[in-house]
Coordinates of C-alpha atoms in Angstrom, one line a residue:
M1 CA 0.0 0.0 0.0
R2 CA 1.3 3.4 -1.0
K3 CA -0.1 5.6 1.8
V4 CA 1.6 7.8 4.3
A5 CA 0.1 9.9 7.1
V6 CA 1.7 13.3 7.7
I7 CA 0.6 14.4 11.2
M8 CA 1.5 17.7 12.7
G9 CA 1.0 18.9 16.2
S10 CA -0.3 22.3 15.0
T11 CA -0.9 24.2 11.8
S12 CA 2.1 26.3 12.6
D13 CA 4.1 23.2 11.4
L14 CA 2.4 23.3 8.0
P15 CA 5.1 25.2 6.1
V16 CA 7.6 22.4 7.1
A17 CA 5.0 19.6 6.5
E18 CA 4.4 20.9 2.9
K19 CA 7.9 19.8 1.9
A20 CA 7.1 16.2 2.9
I21 CA 3.6 16.4 1.3
Q22 CA 5.0 17.7 -2.0
T23 CA 7.8 15.1 -2.1
L24 CA 5.4 12.3 -1.4
K25 CA 3.2 13.6 -4.2
E26 CA 6.1 13.6 -6.6
Y27 CA 6.6 9.8 -5.9
G28 CA 2.8 9.1 -6.3
I29 CA 2.3 8.3 -2.7
E30 CA -1.2 8.8 -1.3
T31 CA -1.0 11.1 1.7
E32 CA -3.4 11.9 4.4
V33 CA -2.6 15.2 6.3
R34 CA -3.9 15.7 9.9
V35 CA -3.4 18.0 12.9
L36 CA -3.4 15.8 16.0
S37 CA -1.7 17.1 19.2
A38 CA -0.3 14.5 21.6
H39 CA -1.0 17.0 24.4
R40 CA -4.2 18.8 23.3
C41 CA -6.2 15.8 21.9
P42 CA -4.4 12.7 23.2
N43 CA -7.4 10.4 22.7
E44 CA -7.7 11.2 19.0
A45 CA -4.0 10.9 18.5
R46 CA -3.9 7.6 20.2
E47 CA -6.9 6.3 18.2
F48 CA -5.3 7.4 14.9
A49 CA -2.0 5.7 15.8
A50 CA -3.7 2.5 17.0
S51 CA -5.7 2.1 13.8
A52 CA -3.1 3.4 11.3
R53 CA -2.1 -0.1 10.0
E54 CA -5.7 -1.2 9.6
S55 CA -6.4 2.1 7.7
G56 CA -3.8 1.1 5.1
F57 CA -0.9 3.4 6.0
S58 CA 2.7 2.2 5.4
C59 CA 4.3 4.7 7.8
I60 CA 3.7 7.9 9.6
I61 CA 5.6 11.2 9.4
A62 CA 5.1 13.2 12.6
L63 CA 6.1 16.9 12.8
A64 CA 6.1 18.8 16.1
G65 CA 8.0 21.8 17.6
M66 CA 8.9 22.8 21.1
A67 CA 9.2 19.8 23.4
A68 CA 6.0 18.2 22.0
H69 CA 6.5 14.5 21.3
L70 CA 4.0 13.6 18.7
A71 CA 6.3 11.1 17.0
G72 CA 6.6 9.0 20.1
A73 CA 2.8 9.1 20.6
M74 CA 2.3 7.8 17.1
A75 CA 4.8 4.9 17.4
A76 CA 2.2 2.3 18.3
T77 CA 2.0 0.1 15.2
L78 CA 3.9 1.4 12.3
P79 CA 7.3 2.9 11.4
V80 CA 7.3 6.6 12.4
I81 CA 9.6 9.3 11.1
G82 CA 9.9 12.2 13.4
V83 CA 10.5 15.7 12.1
P84 CA 11.5 18.1 14.9
C85 CA 10.3 21.6 13.9
S86 CA 12.3 24.8 14.7
G87 CA 10.8 27.2 17.2
A88 CA 11.3 30.7 18.4
K89 CA 13.0 29.9 21.6
L90 CA 15.5 27.0 21.2
D91 CA 15.6 26.7 17.3
G92 CA 14.2 23.2 17.4
M93 CA 16.8 21.7 19.8
D94 CA 14.0 20.9 22.3
A95 CA 11.9 19.2 19.6
L96 CA 15.0 17.3 18.4
L97 CA 15.9 15.9 21.8
S98 CA 12.3 14.9 22.6
T99 CA 12.0 13.1 19.3
V100 CA 15.3 11.1 19.5
Q101 CA 14.9 10.1 23.2
M102 CA 12.7 7.1 22.8
P103 CA 12.6 4.2 25.2
S104 CA 14.0 0.8 24.1
G105 CA 11.6 -1.1 22.0
I106 CA 9.8 1.9 20.6
P107 CA 11.9 3.3 17.8
V108 CA 11.3 6.6 16.0
A109 CA 13.5 7.5 13.1
T110 CA 14.4 11.1 13.3
V111 CA 15.6 13.5 10.6
A112 CA 17.1 16.9 10.8
I113 CA 15.3 19.9 12.3
D114 CA 12.7 21.0 9.7
G115 CA 13.9 18.0 7.5
A116 CA 10.5 17.1 6.1
K117 CA 11.7 16.4 2.6
N118 CA 14.2 13.8 4.0
A119 CA 11.4 12.3 6.1
A120 CA 9.3 11.8 2.9
I121 CA 12.3 10.3 1.1
L122 CA 12.9 7.9 4.0
A123 CA 9.2 6.9 3.9
V124 CA 9.5 6.2 0.2
Q125 CA 12.7 4.1 0.9
I126 CA 10.8 2.1 3.5
M127 CA 8.0 1.4 1.0
A128 CA 10.4 0.7 -1.8
V129 CA 11.8 -2.3 0.0
S130 CA 8.7 -4.2 -1.3
D131 CA 7.8 -2.0 -4.2
E132 CA 10.0 -2.3 -7.3
G133 CA 8.4 0.8 -9.0
L134 CA 9.2 3.0 -6.1
A135 CA 12.7 1.6 -6.0
H136 CA 13.2 2.6 -9.6
K137 CA 11.9 6.1 -9.0
L138 CA 14.3 6.5 -6.1
Q139 CA 17.2 5.4 -8.2
A140 CA 16.2 7.7 -11.0
A141 CA 16.1 10.7 -8.6
R142 CA 19.5 9.7 -7.2
D143 CA 20.9 9.4 -10.7
E144 CA 19.6 12.9 -11.5
G145 CA 21.3 14.3 -8.3
T146 CA 24.6 12.6 -9.2
A147 CA 24.4 14.0 -12.8
A148 CA 23.7 17.6 -11.5
V149 CA 26.7 17.5 -9.1
L150 CA 29.0 16.1 -11.8
K151 CA 27.9 18.8 -14.2
A152 CA 28.6 21.5 -11.6
D153 CA 32.0 20.0 -10.9
E154 CA 32.8 20.0 -14.6
E155 CA 31.7 23.6 -15.0
L156 CA 33.8 24.7 -12.0
R157 CA 36.9 22.8 -13.2
E158 CA 36.6 24.4 -16.6
R159 CA 36.0 27.9 -15.1
Y160 CA 39.1 27.7 -12.8
K161 CA 41.4 25.8 -15.1
N162 CA 45.0 27.1 -15.1

């Protein structure tokens, strides 16, 4: 199933979340976007996490700022990728630390602060293990990235040739 949930703790995280949503769309991944706070609506967040597998999701991307720990609250049944979001006070370090500090047996993969695009790519990589079409799309994107870097290298070497 090609379906990923993108869950954020508040709509203030939407500008970051949109990077994941767009990337998933580029790979043809069905995406459901929700606002579910682990602190403000814990029952709804718990219900969503508990039923995510039965609802057809492959994994969950959870974005939250401050010391909110939405990713940990979502880690009930599926792989969860946490995206700590930057904030006004600690530039996302509080969110980063609360996302990576999970108890043994309840893993949450964590990407960089505001790293929603990488979260989406990691979700695609997880699904590509059992989806040949996604694996080919990922390889094509990597090949394009390699070609762009090598072209830039060639142009720089030509520009600064003795």
